[in-house]
Coordinates of C-alpha atoms and ligand atoms in Angstrom, one line a residue:
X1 CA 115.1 -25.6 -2.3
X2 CA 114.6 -25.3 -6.2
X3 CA 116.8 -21.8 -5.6
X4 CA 119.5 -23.4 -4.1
X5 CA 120.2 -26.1 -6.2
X6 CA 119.9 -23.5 -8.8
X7 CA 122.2 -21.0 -7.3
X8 CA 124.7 -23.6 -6.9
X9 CA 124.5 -25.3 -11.0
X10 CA 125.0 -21.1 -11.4
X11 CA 127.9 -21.2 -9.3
X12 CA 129.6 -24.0 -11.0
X13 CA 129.1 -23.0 -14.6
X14 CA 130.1 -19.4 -14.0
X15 CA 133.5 -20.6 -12.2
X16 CA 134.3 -23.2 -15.0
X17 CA 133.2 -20.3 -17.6
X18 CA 136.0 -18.3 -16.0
X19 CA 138.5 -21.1 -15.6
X20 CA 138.1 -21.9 -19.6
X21 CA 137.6 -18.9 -20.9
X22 CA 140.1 -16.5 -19.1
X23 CA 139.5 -12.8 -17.1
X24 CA 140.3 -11.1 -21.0
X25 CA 137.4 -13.2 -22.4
X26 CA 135.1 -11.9 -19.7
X27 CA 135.7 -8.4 -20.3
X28 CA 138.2 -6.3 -18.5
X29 CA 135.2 -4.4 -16.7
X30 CA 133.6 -7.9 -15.5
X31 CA 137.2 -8.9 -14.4
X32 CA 138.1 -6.4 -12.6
X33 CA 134.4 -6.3 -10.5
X34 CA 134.6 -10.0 -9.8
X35 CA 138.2 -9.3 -8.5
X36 CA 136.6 -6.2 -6.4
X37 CA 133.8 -8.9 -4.6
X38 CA 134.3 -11.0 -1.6
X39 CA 135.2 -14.9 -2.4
X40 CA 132.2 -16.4 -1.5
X41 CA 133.1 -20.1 -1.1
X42 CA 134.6 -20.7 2.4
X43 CA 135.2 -23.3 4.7
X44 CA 132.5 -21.6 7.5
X45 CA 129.9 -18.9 7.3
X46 CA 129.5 -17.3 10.5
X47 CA 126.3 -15.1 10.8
X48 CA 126.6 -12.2 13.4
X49 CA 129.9 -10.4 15.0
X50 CA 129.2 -11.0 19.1
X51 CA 131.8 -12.7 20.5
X52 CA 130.2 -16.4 19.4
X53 CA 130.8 -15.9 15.8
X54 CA 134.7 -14.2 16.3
X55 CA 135.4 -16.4 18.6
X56 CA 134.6 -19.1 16.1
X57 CA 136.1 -17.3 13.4
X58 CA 139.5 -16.8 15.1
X59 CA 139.6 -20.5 16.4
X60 CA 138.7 -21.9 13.0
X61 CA 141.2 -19.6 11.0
X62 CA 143.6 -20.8 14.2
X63 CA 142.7 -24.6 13.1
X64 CA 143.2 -24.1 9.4
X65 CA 140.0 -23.1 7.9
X66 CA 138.6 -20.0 6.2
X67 CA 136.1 -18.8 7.9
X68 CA 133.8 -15.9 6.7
X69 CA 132.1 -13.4 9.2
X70 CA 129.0 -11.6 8.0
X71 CA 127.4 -8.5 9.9
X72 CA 124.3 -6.9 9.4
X73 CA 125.2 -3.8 10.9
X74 CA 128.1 -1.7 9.7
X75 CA 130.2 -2.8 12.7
X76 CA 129.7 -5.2 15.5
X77 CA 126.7 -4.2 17.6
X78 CA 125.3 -7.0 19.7
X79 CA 125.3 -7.4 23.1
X80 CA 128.9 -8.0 23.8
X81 CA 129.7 -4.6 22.9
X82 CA 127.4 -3.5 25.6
X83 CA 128.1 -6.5 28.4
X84 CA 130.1 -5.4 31.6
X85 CA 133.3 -8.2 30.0
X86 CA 133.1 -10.3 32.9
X87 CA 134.3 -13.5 32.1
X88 CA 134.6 -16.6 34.3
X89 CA 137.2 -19.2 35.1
X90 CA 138.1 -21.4 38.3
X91 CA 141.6 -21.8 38.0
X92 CA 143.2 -20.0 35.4
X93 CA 146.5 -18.7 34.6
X94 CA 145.7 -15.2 35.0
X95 CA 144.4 -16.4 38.9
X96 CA 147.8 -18.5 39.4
X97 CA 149.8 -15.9 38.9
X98 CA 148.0 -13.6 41.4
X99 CA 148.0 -16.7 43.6
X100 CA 144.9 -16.7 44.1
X101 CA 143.2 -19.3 47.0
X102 CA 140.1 -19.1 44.9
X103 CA 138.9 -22.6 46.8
X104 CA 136.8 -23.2 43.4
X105 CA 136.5 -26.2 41.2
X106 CA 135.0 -27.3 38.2
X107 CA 132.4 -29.0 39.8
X108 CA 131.4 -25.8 41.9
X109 CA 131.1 -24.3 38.9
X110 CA 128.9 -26.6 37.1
X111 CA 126.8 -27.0 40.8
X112 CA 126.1 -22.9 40.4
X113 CA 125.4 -22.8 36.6
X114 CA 122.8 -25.6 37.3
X115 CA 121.6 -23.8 40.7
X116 CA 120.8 -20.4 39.0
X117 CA 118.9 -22.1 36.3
X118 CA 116.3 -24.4 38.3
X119 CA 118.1 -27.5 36.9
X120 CA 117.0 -26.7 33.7
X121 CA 120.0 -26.0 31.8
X122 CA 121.2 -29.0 29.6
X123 CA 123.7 -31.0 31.9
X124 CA 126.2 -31.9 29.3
X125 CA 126.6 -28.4 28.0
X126 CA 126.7 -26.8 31.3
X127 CA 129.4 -29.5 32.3
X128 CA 131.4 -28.6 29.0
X129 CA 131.7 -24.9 29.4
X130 CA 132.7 -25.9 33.6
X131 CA 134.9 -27.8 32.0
X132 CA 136.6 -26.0 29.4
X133 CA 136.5 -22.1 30.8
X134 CA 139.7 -22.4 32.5
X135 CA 141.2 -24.1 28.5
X136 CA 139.4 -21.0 26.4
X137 CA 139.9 -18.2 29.0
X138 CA 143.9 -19.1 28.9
X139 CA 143.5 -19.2 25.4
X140 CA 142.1 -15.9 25.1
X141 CA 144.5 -14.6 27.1
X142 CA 147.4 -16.3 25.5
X143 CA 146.5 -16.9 21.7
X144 CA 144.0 -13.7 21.5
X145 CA 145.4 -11.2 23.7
X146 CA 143.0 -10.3 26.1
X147 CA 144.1 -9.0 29.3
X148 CA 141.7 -9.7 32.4
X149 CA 141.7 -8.3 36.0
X150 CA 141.4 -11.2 38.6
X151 CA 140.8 -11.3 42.4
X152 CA 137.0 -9.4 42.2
X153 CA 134.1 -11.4 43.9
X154 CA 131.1 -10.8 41.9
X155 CA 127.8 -10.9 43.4
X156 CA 127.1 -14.7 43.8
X157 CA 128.4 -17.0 44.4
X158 CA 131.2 -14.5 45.8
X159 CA 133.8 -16.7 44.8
X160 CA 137.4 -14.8 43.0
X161 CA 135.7 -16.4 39.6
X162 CA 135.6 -13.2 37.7
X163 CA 137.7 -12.6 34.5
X164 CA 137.4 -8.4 34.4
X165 CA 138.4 -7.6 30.3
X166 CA 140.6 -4.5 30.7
X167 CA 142.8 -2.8 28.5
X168 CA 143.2 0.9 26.8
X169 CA 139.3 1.7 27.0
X170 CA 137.1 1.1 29.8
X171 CA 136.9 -2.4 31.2
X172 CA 134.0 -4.4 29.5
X173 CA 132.7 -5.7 26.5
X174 CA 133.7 -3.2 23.8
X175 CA 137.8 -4.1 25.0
X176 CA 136.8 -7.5 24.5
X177 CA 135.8 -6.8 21.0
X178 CA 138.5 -4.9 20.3
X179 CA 141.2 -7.2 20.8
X180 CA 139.1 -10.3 19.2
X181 CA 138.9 -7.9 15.8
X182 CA 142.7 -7.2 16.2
X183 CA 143.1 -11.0 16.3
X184 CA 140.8 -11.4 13.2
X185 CA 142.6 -8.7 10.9
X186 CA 146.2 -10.4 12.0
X187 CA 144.4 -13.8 10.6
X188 CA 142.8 -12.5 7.9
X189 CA 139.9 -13.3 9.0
X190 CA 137.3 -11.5 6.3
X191 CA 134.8 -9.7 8.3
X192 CA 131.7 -8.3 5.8
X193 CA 129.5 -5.3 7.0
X194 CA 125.9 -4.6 6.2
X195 CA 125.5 -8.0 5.2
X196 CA 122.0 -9.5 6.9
X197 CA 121.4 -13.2 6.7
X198 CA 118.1 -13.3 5.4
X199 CA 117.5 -17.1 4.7
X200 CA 119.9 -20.4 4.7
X201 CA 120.5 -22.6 1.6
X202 CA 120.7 -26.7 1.6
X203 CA 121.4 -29.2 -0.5
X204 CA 118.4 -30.3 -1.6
X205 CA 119.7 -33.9 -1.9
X206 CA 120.6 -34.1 1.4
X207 CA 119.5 -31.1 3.5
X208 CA 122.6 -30.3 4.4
X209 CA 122.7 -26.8 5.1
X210 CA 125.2 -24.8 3.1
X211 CA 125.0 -21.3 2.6
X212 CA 123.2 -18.3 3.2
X213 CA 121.5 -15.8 1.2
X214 CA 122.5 -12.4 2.5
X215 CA 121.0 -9.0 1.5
X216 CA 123.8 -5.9 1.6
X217 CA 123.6 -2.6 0.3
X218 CA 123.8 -3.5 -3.6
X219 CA 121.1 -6.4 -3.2
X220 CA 121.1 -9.6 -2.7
X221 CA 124.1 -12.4 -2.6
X222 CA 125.2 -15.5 -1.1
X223 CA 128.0 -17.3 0.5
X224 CA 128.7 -20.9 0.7
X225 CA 130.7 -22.4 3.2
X226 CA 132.0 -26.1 2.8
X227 CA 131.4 -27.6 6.3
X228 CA 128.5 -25.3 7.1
X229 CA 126.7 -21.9 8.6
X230 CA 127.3 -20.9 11.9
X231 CA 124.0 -18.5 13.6
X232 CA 125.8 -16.3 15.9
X233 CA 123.5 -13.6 15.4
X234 CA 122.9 -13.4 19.2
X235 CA 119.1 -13.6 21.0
X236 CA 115.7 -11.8 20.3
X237 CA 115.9 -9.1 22.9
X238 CA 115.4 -6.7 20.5
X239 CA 112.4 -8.4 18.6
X240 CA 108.7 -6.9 20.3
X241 CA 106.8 -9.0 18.2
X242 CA 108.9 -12.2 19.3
X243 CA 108.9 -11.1 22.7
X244 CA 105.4 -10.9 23.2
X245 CA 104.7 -14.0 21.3
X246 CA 107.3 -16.1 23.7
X247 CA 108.3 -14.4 26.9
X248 CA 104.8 -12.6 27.5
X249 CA 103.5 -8.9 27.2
X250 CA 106.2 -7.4 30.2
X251 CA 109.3 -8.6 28.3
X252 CA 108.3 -7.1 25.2
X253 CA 107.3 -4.0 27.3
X254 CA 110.9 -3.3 28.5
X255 CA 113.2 -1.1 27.3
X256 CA 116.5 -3.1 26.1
X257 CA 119.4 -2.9 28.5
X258 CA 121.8 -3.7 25.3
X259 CA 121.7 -4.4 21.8
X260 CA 118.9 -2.8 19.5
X261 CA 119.9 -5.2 16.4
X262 CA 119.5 -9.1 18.1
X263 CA 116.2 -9.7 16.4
X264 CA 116.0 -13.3 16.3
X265 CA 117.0 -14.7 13.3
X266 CA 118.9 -17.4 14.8
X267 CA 114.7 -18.9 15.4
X268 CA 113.4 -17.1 12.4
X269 CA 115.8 -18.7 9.8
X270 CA 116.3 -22.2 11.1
X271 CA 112.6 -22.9 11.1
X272 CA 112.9 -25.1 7.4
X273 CA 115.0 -27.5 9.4
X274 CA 112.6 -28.0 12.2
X275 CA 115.4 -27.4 15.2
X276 CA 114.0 -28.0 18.9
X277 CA 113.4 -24.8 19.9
X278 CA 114.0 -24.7 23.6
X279 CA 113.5 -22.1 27.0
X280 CA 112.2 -19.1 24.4
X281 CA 110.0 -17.8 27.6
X282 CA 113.0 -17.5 29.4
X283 CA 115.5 -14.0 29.2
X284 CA 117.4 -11.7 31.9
X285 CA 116.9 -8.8 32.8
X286 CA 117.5 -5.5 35.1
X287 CA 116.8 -2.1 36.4
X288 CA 117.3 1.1 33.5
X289 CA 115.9 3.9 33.3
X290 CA 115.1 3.3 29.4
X291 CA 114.7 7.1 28.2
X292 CA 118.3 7.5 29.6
X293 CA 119.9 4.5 29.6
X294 CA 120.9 5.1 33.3
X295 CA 121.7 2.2 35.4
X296 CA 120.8 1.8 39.1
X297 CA 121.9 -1.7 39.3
X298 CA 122.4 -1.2 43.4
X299 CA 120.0 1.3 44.1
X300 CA 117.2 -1.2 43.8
X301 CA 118.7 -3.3 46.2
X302 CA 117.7 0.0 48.9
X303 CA 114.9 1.6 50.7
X304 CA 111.5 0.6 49.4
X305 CA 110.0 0.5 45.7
X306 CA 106.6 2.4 45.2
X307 CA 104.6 2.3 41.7
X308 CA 103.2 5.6 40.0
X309 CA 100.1 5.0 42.1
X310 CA 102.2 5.0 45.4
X311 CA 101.9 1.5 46.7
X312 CA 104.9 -0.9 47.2
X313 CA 104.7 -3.8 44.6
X314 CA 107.4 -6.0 45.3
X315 CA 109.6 -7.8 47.7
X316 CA 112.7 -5.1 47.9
X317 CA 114.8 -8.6 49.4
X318 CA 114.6 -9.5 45.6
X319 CA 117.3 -10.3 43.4
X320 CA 117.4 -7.0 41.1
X321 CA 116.8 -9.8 38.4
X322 CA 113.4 -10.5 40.2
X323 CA 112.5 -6.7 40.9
X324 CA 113.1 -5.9 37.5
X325 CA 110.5 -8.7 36.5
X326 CA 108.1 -7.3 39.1
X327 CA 108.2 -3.5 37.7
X328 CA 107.5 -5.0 34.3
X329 CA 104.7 -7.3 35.4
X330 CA 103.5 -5.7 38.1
X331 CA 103.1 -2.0 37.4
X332 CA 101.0 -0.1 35.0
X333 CA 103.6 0.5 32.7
X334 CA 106.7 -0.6 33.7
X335 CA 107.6 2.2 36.2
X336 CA 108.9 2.1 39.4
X337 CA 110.3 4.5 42.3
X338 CA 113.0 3.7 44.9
X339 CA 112.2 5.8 47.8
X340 CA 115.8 5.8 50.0
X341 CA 117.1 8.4 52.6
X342 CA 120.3 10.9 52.7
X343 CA 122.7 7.6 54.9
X344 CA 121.1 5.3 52.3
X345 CA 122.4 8.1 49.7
X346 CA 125.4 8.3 51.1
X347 CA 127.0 4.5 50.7
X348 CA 129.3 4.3 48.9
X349 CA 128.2 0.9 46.8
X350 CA 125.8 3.4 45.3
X351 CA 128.5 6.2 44.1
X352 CA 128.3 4.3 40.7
X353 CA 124.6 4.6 40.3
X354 CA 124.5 8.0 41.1
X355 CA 126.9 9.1 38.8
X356 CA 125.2 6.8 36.4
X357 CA 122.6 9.1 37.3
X358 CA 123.7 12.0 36.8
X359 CA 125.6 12.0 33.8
X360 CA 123.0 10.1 31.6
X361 CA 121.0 13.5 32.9
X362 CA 118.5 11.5 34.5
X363 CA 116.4 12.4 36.9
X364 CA 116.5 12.0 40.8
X365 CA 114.1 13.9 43.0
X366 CA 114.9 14.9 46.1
X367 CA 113.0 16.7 48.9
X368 CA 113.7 17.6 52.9
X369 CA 110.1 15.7 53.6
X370 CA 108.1 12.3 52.1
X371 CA 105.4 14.5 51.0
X372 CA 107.4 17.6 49.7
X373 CA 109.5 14.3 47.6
X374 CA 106.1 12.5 46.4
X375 CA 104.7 16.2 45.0
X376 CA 108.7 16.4 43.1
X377 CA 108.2 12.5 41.9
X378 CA 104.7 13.4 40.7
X379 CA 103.9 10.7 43.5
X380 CA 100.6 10.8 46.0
X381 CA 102.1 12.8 48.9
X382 CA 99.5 11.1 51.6
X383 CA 100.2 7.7 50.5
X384 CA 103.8 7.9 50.2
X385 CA 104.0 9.3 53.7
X386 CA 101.8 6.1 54.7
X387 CA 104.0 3.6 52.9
X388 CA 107.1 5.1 54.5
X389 CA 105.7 4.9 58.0
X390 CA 104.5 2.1 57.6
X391 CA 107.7 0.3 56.7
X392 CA 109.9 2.4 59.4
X393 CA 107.5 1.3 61.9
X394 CA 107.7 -2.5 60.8
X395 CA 111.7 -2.2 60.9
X396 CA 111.5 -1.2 64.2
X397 CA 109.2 -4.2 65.6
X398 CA 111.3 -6.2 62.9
X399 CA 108.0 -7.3 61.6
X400 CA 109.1 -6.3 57.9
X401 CA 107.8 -9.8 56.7
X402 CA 104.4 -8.9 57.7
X403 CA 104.0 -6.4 55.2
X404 CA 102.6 -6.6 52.0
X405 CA 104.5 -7.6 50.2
X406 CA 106.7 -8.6 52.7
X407 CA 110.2 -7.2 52.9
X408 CA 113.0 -9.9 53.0
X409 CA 115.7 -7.5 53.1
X410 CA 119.0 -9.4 54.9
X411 CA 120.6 -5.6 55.5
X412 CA 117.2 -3.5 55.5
X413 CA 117.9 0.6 56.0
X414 CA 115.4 2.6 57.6
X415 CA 114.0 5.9 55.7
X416 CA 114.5 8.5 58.9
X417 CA 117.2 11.0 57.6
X418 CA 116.7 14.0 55.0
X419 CA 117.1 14.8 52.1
X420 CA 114.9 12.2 51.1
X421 CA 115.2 10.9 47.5
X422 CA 112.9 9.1 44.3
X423 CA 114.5 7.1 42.2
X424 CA 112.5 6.6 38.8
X425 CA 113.3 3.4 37.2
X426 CA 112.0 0.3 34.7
X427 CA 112.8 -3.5 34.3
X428 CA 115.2 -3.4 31.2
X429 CA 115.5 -6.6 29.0
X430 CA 118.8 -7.6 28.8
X431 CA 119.4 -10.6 27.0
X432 CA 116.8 -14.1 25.8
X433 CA 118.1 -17.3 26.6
X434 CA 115.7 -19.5 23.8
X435 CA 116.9 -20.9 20.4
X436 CA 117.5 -23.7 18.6
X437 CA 118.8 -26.2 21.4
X438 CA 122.6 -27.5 20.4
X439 CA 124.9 -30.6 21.6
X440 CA 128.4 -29.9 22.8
X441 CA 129.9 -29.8 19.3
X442 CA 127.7 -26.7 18.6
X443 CA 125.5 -28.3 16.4
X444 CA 121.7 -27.3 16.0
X445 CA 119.5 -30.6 16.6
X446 CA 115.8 -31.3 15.0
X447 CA 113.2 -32.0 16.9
X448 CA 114.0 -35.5 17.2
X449 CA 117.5 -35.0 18.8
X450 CA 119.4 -35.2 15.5
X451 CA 122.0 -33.0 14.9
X452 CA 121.0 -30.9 11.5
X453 CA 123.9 -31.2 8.7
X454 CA 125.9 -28.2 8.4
X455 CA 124.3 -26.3 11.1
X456 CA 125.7 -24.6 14.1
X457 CA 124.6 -22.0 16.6
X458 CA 126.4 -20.4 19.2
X459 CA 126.2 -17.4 22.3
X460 CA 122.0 -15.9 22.4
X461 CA 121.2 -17.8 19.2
X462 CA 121.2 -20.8 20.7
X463 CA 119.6 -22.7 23.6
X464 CA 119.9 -24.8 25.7
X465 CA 122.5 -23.5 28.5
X466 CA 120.5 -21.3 30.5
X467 CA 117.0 -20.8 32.0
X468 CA 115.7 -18.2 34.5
X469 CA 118.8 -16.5 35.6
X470 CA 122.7 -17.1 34.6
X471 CA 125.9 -16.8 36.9
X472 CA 127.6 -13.6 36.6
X473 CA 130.0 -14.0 33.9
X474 CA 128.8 -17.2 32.3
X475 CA 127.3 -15.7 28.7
X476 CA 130.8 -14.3 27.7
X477 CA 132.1 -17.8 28.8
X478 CA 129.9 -20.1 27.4
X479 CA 130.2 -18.2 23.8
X480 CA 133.6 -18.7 23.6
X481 CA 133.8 -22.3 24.7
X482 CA 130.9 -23.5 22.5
X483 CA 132.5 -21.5 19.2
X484 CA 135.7 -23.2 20.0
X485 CA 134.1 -26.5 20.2
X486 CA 132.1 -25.6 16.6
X487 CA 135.6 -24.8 15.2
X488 CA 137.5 -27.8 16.3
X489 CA 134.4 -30.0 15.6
X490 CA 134.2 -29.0 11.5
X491 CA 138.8 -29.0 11.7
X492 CA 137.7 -32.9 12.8
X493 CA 135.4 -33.0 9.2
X494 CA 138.4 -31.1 7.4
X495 CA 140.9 -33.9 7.8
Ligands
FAD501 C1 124.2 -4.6 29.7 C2 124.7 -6.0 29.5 C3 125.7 -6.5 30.3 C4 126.2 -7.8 30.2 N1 127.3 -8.2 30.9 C5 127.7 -9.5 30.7 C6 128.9 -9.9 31.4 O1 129.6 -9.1 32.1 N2 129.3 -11.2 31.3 C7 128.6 -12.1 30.6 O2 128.9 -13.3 30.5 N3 127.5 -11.7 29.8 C8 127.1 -10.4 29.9 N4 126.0 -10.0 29.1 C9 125.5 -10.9 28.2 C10 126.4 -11.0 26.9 O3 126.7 -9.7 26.5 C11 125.8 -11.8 25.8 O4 125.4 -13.1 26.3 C12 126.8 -12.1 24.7 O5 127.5 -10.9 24.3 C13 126.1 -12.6 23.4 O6 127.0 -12.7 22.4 P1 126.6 -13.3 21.0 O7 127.9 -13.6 20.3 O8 125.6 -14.4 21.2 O9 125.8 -12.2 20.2 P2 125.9 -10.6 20.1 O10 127.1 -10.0 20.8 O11 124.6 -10.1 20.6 O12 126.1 -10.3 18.6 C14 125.2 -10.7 17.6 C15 125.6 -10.0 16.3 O13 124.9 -10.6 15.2 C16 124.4 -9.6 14.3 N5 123.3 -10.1 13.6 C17 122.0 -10.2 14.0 N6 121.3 -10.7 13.1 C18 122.1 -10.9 12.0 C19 121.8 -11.3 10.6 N7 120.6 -11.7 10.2 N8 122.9 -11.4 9.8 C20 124.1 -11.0 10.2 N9 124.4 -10.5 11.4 C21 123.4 -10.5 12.3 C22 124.1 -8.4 15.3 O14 124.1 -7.2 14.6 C23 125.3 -8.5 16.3 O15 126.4 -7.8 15.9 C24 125.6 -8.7 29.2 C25 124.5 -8.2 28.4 C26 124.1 -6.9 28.6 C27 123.0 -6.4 27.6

């Protein structure tokens, strides 16, 4: 506290030094360095570059304010870079113009969010981002300049909900960056690299949050923002030590599906101010091969799943959500094998995963018999031969829920034809859902429900929203719409 208040008497005497005393009277040397730094008094400080903080950014700059980004890394490298930039909205534009009978409303929206997670996620902000997708993504189509394929079903709920980001580079995430930085340079919008939030300043009057002290490659420095600091600096899926301590030993034991630099701060630097901390157990995740990075998003969703020691673990009906949770809990160390046949092979829902496959040069084993593919897989040859037969045997009697586990497959295949292949895989963490819980302005709120002055938090670094699983689509979304709310909210203080 005593720092603060200290850095900001600094502050003040320096500036009126320079206003009295003139850039000769400083030295041409000192003039010309302060010149070469960053301003550091703005309207906002926005800590992280995911699509939370440039959303934010851009809105706010859109409302009349001067924001600030900082970003620890040298360029933006959370988990929007590496999401699939599927966005969702009910009755946008984008799906007018296709004419698109989506048969989708806002309240089917909101009933899905609040399906996939339990009932747990908070019902006023799951209403607002139901609310006001269709509002934000118009507006990034129109104001930002995003471009979306519409008309795809996703998985679930299978409605034509999806937003696909698309443009000169591959559809997904890293387009979606793209044109939200284009949108920031044509604002202005000051954007500063290898600049890590290391701890937030207050008023020590009145605890209003005001600043942050950020380390960068010459040392350490702060900014100061009038109406606050926003933490966008996404979840903790990267943190082991965090992991382990809130979502349990198998979360922290999978590889990440995304972003190596979310580390948590968002929980870490709040802590002086006491926020209520909320679903920190809970995260996504799905199937990776972690030494590759390959994806076999569908293939898990096939044939049967074996462990290293050869026995089937897990329900293969599962969401891949869930069997990615059962390979990390319920195998020795987080490795499991989908055993499928040459027609399974062959669909072509799994062409992507093979390729996947193939050019991240992992491996796939394949053999013309079970026990010629187990000795390839480094599998037990008698056992796999016993698991196979055994579940061919109980798809024929259609007794696969007798099994153990049982097998709820709705579309189950049977494992007859050769080649026969082994599919080596892990559960990969994806993204944490926990942080500082926040109301529908954005704003972070104590333990006792009160919002905390001057501090927002937005995307993975804050809570609240979602809990076990999320709609397809949702994360991107409900980023966007809460940094537009934090950016309207603080114009609302500007007047
Ligand atoms: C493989 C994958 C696919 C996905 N696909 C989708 C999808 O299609 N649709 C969807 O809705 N969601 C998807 N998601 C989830 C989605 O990507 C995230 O929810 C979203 O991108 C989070 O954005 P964010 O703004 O919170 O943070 P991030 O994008 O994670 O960005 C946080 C930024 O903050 C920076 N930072 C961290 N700490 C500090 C600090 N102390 N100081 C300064 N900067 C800091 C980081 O370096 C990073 O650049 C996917 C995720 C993954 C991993």
């Amino acid at each position: 506290m005593q720092t603060s208040r200290r850095s900001i008497l600094k502050g003040s005497i320096l500036a009126s030094l320079a206003g009295t005393m003139g850039a000769t009277a400083m030295g041409a040397s000192a003039a010309e360095k302060q010149a070469a730094l960053p301003k550091k008094e703005y309207d906002l400080v926005i800590c992280g570059l995911g699509i939370g903080g440039i959303v934010t950014a851009i809105r706010a700059a859109q409302d009349g304010l001067k924001p600030v980004i900082l970003e620890k890394m040298s360029s933006a490298s959370g988990n929007t870079i590496y999401s699939a930039g599927f966005m969702l909205g009910v009755n946008t534009k984008m799906q007018q113009e296709k004419k698109l009978e989506t048969g989708d409303t806002v309240d089917k929206f909101y009933e899905d969010m609040m399906k996939v997670s339990q009932g747990r996620g908070d019902p006023k902000l799951t209403r607002l981002v139901a609310e006001k997708a269709d509002e934000t993504l118009n507006w990034l189509h129109d104001y930002v300049g995003v471009k979306y394929a519409v008309g795809m079903k996703l998985v679930w709920p299978m409605l034509q909900r999806a937003h696909l980001t698309i443009g000169e580079k591959k559809p997904g995430g890293t387009q979606l960056m793209l044109y939200l930085l284009a949108k920031a340079k044509e604002l202005n919008v000051p954007i500063v690299y290898n600049a890590k939030a290391v701890e937030l300043l207050d008023n020590p009057q009145n605890g209003k949050v005001i600043g942050v002290k950020v380390k960068s490659k010459e040392g350490f420095e702060e900014y100061f923002g009038k109406y606050g600091v926003v933490m966008a600096t996404g979840g903790f899926s990267a943190n082991k030590m965090m992991l382990t301590m809130m979502a349990g030993v198998p979360a922290a034991n999978m590889p990440v599906r995304g972003s190596h630099s979310v580390t948590g701060e968002s929980i870490l630097l709040t802590g002086p101010y006491f926020p209520k901390v909320v679903n920190v157990d809970q995260y996504h995740c799905g199937p990776i091969h972690g030494p590759t990075g390959a994806n076999p998003l569908n293939i898990v969703n096939t044939g049967i799943a074996v462990s290293k020691e050869t026995k089937r673990y897990t329900d293969e009906g599962k969401t891949y959500v869930q069997m990615s949770r059962d390979t990390a809990a319920l195998t020795r160390d987080n490795w499991g094998y989908m055993i499928v046949d040459e027609d399974t092979h062959n669909l072509p829902m799994l062409k992507n995963d093979w390729f996947s496959y193939s050019s991240h040069k992992a491996p796939v084993y394949k053999a013309d018999t079970i026990e010629g593919l187990a000795k390839e897989a480094g599998l037990n040859p008698v056992e796999l031969k016993k698991v196979v037969d055994e579940y061919n045997a109980a798809l024929k009697a259609g007794k696969l829920g007798e099994l153990t586990p049982p097998n709820t497959h709705k579309n189950p295949r049977p494992i007859l034809k050769a080649p026969f292949y082994a599919v080596p895989f892990q559960g990969g963490m994806t993204a944490t859902f926990g942080g500082p819980l926040i109301n529908t302005n954005g704003q972070v709120l104590d333990t006792e429900g009160r919002p905390v002055p001057g501090l927002f938090a937005v995307g993975n670094a804050a809570g609240g929203l979602f809990y076990d699983n999320y709609v397809g689509g949702a994360q991107l979304t409900s980023a966007s719409v809460i940094g537009r709310q934090i950016a309207d909210y603080v114009k609302t203080l500007a007047k």
